[in-house]
Coordinates of C-alpha atoms and ligand atoms in Angstrom, one line a residue:
M218 CA -59.4 62.5 -19.2
D219 CA -62.4 61.2 -17.2
Y220 CA -61.9 57.5 -17.9
Q221 CA -64.6 56.3 -15.8
F222 CA -67.0 58.5 -17.5
V223 CA -65.9 57.4 -21.0
I224 CA -66.1 53.6 -20.1
N225 CA -69.5 54.1 -18.4
S226 CA -71.0 55.8 -21.4
L227 CA -69.5 53.5 -23.9
Y228 CA -70.6 50.5 -21.9
D229 CA -74.1 51.6 -21.8
K230 CA -74.1 52.3 -25.6
V231 CA -72.5 48.9 -26.6
S232 CA -74.6 47.0 -24.0
N233 CA -77.7 48.3 -25.7
E234 CA -76.6 47.1 -29.2
P235 CA -78.5 43.9 -30.3
L236 CA -76.6 40.6 -29.4
Q237 CA -74.7 39.4 -32.4
G238 CA -72.3 36.5 -32.8
A239 CA -72.0 33.2 -31.2
V240 CA -70.4 31.6 -28.1
A241 CA -67.5 29.3 -28.8
N242 CA -69.1 25.8 -28.7
Y243 CA -66.0 23.5 -29.3
I244 CA -66.1 22.5 -25.7
P245 CA -69.1 22.5 -23.3
E246 CA -67.5 24.7 -20.6
L247 CA -67.3 27.5 -23.1
A248 CA -70.8 26.8 -24.8
K249 CA -72.7 27.3 -21.5
V250 CA -71.3 30.7 -20.6
N251 CA -74.0 33.3 -20.2
P252 CA -73.8 35.3 -23.6
K253 CA -74.9 38.5 -21.9
Y254 CA -71.9 38.9 -19.6
F255 CA -70.0 42.1 -20.6
G256 CA -67.2 43.5 -18.4
V257 CA -64.5 46.2 -19.0
A258 CA -61.4 47.0 -16.9
L259 CA -58.9 49.6 -17.5
T260 CA -55.7 50.1 -15.5
L261 CA -53.3 53.1 -16.0
T262 CA -49.6 52.7 -15.6
D263 CA -49.9 54.8 -12.4
N264 CA -52.0 51.8 -11.1
T265 CA -55.3 53.6 -11.1
A266 CA -58.0 51.2 -12.0
F267 CA -61.5 51.6 -13.6
A268 CA -64.1 48.9 -14.2
I269 CA -67.6 48.4 -15.2
G270 CA -70.1 45.5 -15.7
N271 CA -68.9 42.0 -15.1
A272 CA -65.3 43.0 -14.8
D273 CA -64.7 40.7 -11.7
I274 CA -66.2 37.5 -13.0
K275 CA -63.5 35.0 -14.0
F276 CA -63.6 33.6 -17.5
S277 CA -61.6 31.3 -19.7
I278 CA -58.9 33.5 -21.1
Q279 CA -57.9 31.0 -23.8
S280 CA -55.4 32.4 -26.3
I281 CA -54.7 35.6 -24.3
A282 CA -52.6 33.2 -22.1
K283 CA -50.2 32.8 -25.1
V284 CA -48.8 36.3 -24.3
F285 CA -47.8 35.1 -20.9
S286 CA -46.1 31.9 -22.2
L287 CA -44.3 34.0 -24.8
A288 CA -43.2 36.6 -22.2
L289 CA -41.8 33.9 -20.0
A290 CA -40.0 31.9 -22.8
Y291 CA -38.7 35.2 -24.2
S292 CA -37.4 36.1 -20.8
L293 CA -35.6 32.8 -20.5
I294 CA -33.8 32.3 -23.9
G295 CA -34.0 35.9 -25.5
D296 CA -33.6 36.2 -29.3
E297 CA -32.9 32.5 -29.8
I298 CA -36.6 32.2 -29.6
W299 CA -37.0 33.4 -33.2
Q300 CA -35.2 30.4 -34.6
R301 CA -38.2 28.3 -33.3
V302 CA -41.1 30.5 -34.2
N303 CA -41.5 33.3 -36.9
V304 CA -43.1 36.8 -36.6
E305 CA -45.3 37.0 -39.5
P306 CA -49.1 37.2 -39.6
S307 CA -50.5 34.0 -40.8
G308 CA -53.7 35.3 -42.6
T309 CA -55.1 31.9 -41.9
S310 CA -57.1 30.6 -38.9
F311 CA -55.4 30.1 -35.5
N312 CA -55.5 26.4 -35.8
S313 CA -54.6 26.0 -39.5
L314 CA -52.1 23.3 -40.7
V315 CA -51.7 24.4 -44.3
Q316 CA -48.7 26.7 -44.1
L317 CA -46.6 24.5 -41.8
E318 CA -45.8 22.0 -44.4
A319 CA -44.4 24.6 -46.7
D320 CA -42.7 26.5 -43.8
L321 CA -40.9 23.1 -42.7
G322 CA -42.6 23.2 -39.2
L323 CA -41.8 26.7 -38.4
P324 CA -45.0 28.2 -37.2
R325 CA -45.8 31.7 -38.6
N326 CA -46.0 33.4 -35.2
P327 CA -46.2 32.6 -31.4
F328 CA -50.0 33.2 -31.3
V329 CA -51.2 30.7 -33.8
N330 CA -51.7 27.4 -32.1
G331 CA -48.6 25.8 -33.7
G332 CA -46.5 28.7 -32.5
A333 CA -47.9 28.4 -28.9
L334 CA -47.2 24.7 -28.9
V335 CA -43.5 25.4 -29.8
I336 CA -43.3 28.0 -27.0
C337 CA -44.7 25.5 -24.5
D338 CA -42.0 23.1 -25.7
I339 CA -39.3 25.7 -25.0
L340 CA -40.7 26.3 -21.5
M341 CA -40.5 22.5 -20.8
C342 CA -36.9 22.4 -22.0
Q343 CA -35.9 25.4 -19.8
L344 CA -37.9 24.8 -16.6
E345 CA -37.9 22.1 -14.1
D346 CA -41.8 22.2 -13.8
A347 CA -43.1 24.3 -16.5
K348 CA -46.8 24.0 -15.5
S349 CA -46.3 25.3 -11.9
Q350 CA -43.6 27.8 -12.9
L351 CA -45.7 29.3 -15.6
L352 CA -48.6 29.8 -13.1
T353 CA -46.2 31.3 -10.6
F354 CA -45.1 33.8 -13.4
I355 CA -48.7 34.7 -14.1
R356 CA -49.5 35.1 -10.4
N357 CA -46.5 37.3 -9.9
L358 CA -47.6 39.6 -12.8
S359 CA -51.0 40.0 -11.3
D360 CA -49.9 40.2 -7.7
N361 CA -52.6 37.5 -7.2
P362 CA -51.9 34.1 -5.8
L363 CA -55.4 32.9 -6.5
I364 CA -55.0 32.7 -10.3
E365 CA -55.5 28.9 -11.4
Y366 CA -55.8 26.6 -14.3
S367 CA -59.2 25.0 -14.7
P368 CA -58.9 21.2 -14.6
N369 CA -62.3 20.8 -16.3
I370 CA -61.5 23.1 -19.2
A371 CA -58.1 21.5 -19.6
A372 CA -59.6 18.1 -19.7
S373 CA -62.3 19.1 -22.1
E374 CA -59.7 20.8 -24.4
K375 CA -57.7 17.5 -24.3
T376 CA -60.7 15.3 -25.2
N377 CA -61.7 17.6 -28.1
G378 CA -58.3 18.8 -29.2
F379 CA -57.8 16.7 -32.4
R380 CA -56.5 19.5 -34.4
N381 CA -54.0 20.6 -31.8
I382 CA -52.9 17.0 -31.4
A383 CA -52.3 16.9 -35.2
L384 CA -50.5 20.3 -35.1
C385 CA -48.2 19.2 -32.4
N386 CA -47.2 15.9 -34.0
F387 CA -46.8 17.4 -37.4
I388 CA -44.4 20.0 -35.9
K389 CA -42.6 17.3 -34.0
S390 CA -42.1 15.5 -37.4
F391 CA -40.0 18.5 -38.6
G392 CA -37.9 18.4 -35.4
N393 CA -39.3 21.7 -34.0
I394 CA -40.8 20.0 -30.9
K395 CA -38.2 18.6 -28.6
N396 CA -40.3 16.9 -25.9
H397 CA -43.0 14.2 -26.3
P398 CA -46.0 15.8 -28.0
N399 CA -48.4 14.5 -25.4
D400 CA -46.5 16.3 -22.7
V401 CA -46.4 19.4 -24.8
L402 CA -50.1 19.3 -25.5
D403 CA -50.8 18.8 -21.8
L404 CA -49.1 22.1 -21.0
Y405 CA -50.8 23.8 -23.9
F406 CA -54.3 22.8 -22.8
D407 CA -53.5 23.9 -19.2
L408 CA -52.3 27.2 -20.7
C409 CA -55.7 27.7 -22.6
S410 CA -57.6 26.8 -19.4
I411 CA -56.4 29.7 -17.2
E412 CA -59.3 31.7 -15.7
M413 CA -59.0 35.4 -14.9
S414 CA -61.3 38.3 -14.6
C415 CA -61.1 41.5 -16.6
S416 CA -59.7 43.4 -13.7
E417 CA -57.0 40.7 -13.1
L418 CA -56.0 40.5 -16.7
S419 CA -55.7 44.3 -17.1
K420 CA -53.4 44.4 -14.0
S421 CA -51.2 41.5 -15.2
F422 CA -50.7 42.9 -18.7
L423 CA -49.7 46.4 -17.5
F424 CA -46.0 45.5 -17.6
L425 CA -46.4 45.6 -21.5
A426 CA -47.5 49.3 -21.3
N427 CA -44.6 50.0 -18.8
N428 CA -41.5 49.0 -20.9
G429 CA -41.4 45.5 -19.4
C430 CA -41.5 46.4 -15.7
K431 CA -44.3 45.7 -13.3
T432 CA -45.9 48.9 -12.2
T433 CA -46.6 47.7 -8.6
D434 CA -43.1 46.7 -7.5
G435 CA -40.9 47.8 -10.5
L436 CA -39.8 44.2 -11.2
K437 CA -38.3 43.9 -14.6
I438 CA -40.0 41.1 -16.6
L439 CA -38.7 41.9 -20.1
N440 CA -36.3 44.7 -21.5
Y441 CA -37.4 47.6 -23.6
S442 CA -36.7 45.9 -26.8
Q443 CA -38.3 42.7 -25.8
T444 CA -41.4 44.5 -24.7
K445 CA -41.5 46.4 -28.0
R446 CA -41.3 43.2 -29.9
I447 CA -44.1 41.4 -27.9
N448 CA -46.4 44.5 -28.5
A449 CA -45.4 44.5 -32.2
I450 CA -46.5 40.8 -32.6
M451 CA -49.7 41.5 -30.7
Q452 CA -50.4 44.4 -33.1
T453 CA -49.7 42.2 -36.3
C454 CA -51.0 38.7 -35.1
G455 CA -53.1 39.2 -31.9
F456 CA -56.5 38.6 -33.6
Y457 CA -56.2 35.6 -35.7
D458 CA -57.0 36.5 -39.3
E459 CA -58.7 39.7 -38.3
S460 CA -55.4 41.4 -37.0
G461 CA -55.5 43.9 -39.8
E462 CA -59.1 44.8 -39.2
F463 CA -58.4 45.2 -35.4
T464 CA -55.5 47.5 -36.0
F465 CA -57.6 49.5 -38.5
K466 CA -60.3 49.9 -36.1
V467 CA -58.8 50.2 -32.7
G468 CA -55.1 51.1 -33.4
L469 CA -53.7 49.3 -30.3
P470 CA -51.7 46.1 -29.9
G471 CA -53.7 43.4 -28.3
K472 CA -54.7 39.7 -27.9
S473 CA -58.0 38.0 -28.0
G474 CA -59.2 34.5 -26.9
V475 CA -62.2 32.4 -27.9
G476 CA -63.6 32.8 -24.4
G477 CA -64.5 36.4 -25.5
G478 CA -61.8 38.3 -23.8
I479 CA -59.7 41.0 -25.4
V480 CA -56.6 42.7 -23.9
A481 CA -55.3 45.9 -25.6
I482 CA -52.2 47.9 -24.6
H483 CA -51.4 51.6 -25.0
P484 CA -47.7 51.7 -24.4
N485 CA -46.8 54.2 -21.4
L486 CA -50.4 54.8 -20.7
Y487 CA -52.8 51.8 -20.0
S488 CA -53.9 48.2 -20.4
I489 CA -57.6 47.7 -21.1
V490 CA -59.6 44.5 -21.1
T491 CA -63.1 43.7 -22.5
W492 CA -65.0 40.6 -22.0
S493 CA -68.1 39.4 -23.9
P494 CA -68.4 35.8 -25.0
L495 CA -70.2 36.4 -28.3
L496 CA -67.7 35.9 -31.0
N497 CA -67.7 36.9 -34.7
E498 CA -66.9 34.3 -37.5
K499 CA -63.1 35.1 -36.9
G500 CA -63.4 34.1 -33.3
N501 CA -63.1 37.6 -31.8
S502 CA -65.6 39.2 -29.4
V503 CA -68.1 41.4 -31.2
K504 CA -68.9 43.8 -28.3
G505 CA -65.3 43.9 -27.4
I506 CA -64.1 45.3 -30.7
H507 CA -67.1 47.7 -30.8
F508 CA -66.2 49.0 -27.4
L509 CA -62.6 49.3 -28.1
E510 CA -63.0 51.0 -31.5
Q511 CA -65.2 53.7 -29.8
F512 CA -62.8 54.0 -26.8
T513 CA -59.8 54.9 -28.8
T514 CA -62.0 57.2 -31.0
E515 CA -63.6 58.8 -27.9
T516 CA -60.3 59.3 -26.0
Q517 CA -58.4 60.3 -29.2
Y518 CA -55.5 58.1 -28.0
S519 CA -54.1 55.3 -30.0
I520 CA -50.5 54.4 -31.1
F521 CA -51.1 56.0 -34.5
Ligands
LIG889 N1 -58.1 26.3 -26.7 C1 -58.2 26.9 -28.1 C2 -57.6 26.1 -29.1 O1 -56.5 25.6 -29.0 C3 -57.7 28.2 -28.0 C4 -58.2 29.1 -29.1 C5 -58.1 30.6 -29.0 O2 -58.5 31.1 -27.9 O3 -57.7 31.1 -29.9 O4 -58.2 25.7 -30.0

């Protein structure tokens, strides 16, 4: 398979599509991103890497970071984690409060904001300094000591995060947040603020395509079963209330963020990342989905 040829030709094709969608505007840092940016990076499990477009510009990875926090928490407490967060698609938006009351504070999955807040709470209970240890974990996955939180984005998230503040306090009222909600929210906003490029993200997600082991040094991050479960949750819950549609079109597990990034995993084969900040009404990158849909069609590889 000539991957560079495939991504180059699809990149040209999708780049020439008329611009559709809107840049996330709930914080100024996201609203001012150039809507024309478009990058793609693909890394195979043998570490061969391919890239095109703006693949080396760092962007706000937002909810994609929820996979990192989940992986770290899962590696720390194992299956106990499922007593604190469920594994069902929510069918509602990522920041919805409606199901939480009926579900007695048990978030539907780790990728809706309520679930990600509970995962942050778990990390705070398990780690001495969750903020820096989480960053070390991500730097280790990407073999890159330069990955950082963005203090500006984190501060902006905090100033505008009324719904997340409500979610965290609501879950706390059911007893499913153990630390002070303000501290959990701080970690959550830091998590959302991480900036990485397509190439860095593609490399750091490769362990999920390699049965839980890093491909560069063989380090075991998760066991086979844990890796399978995280990929399964990405498949069913990774794209907000468009997860079914993404599975239907692309046929790979993945995770999106409102910064316009999408990561998708082909187990045993590759990790691919697209970034284009223009989002559809569900909060997913329009060009990213178009690109990935054609990529799995063209290569004739998906998990199905
Ligand atoms: N910072 C965003 C929020 O919590 C993350 C949303 C996302 O990427 O899904 O609302």
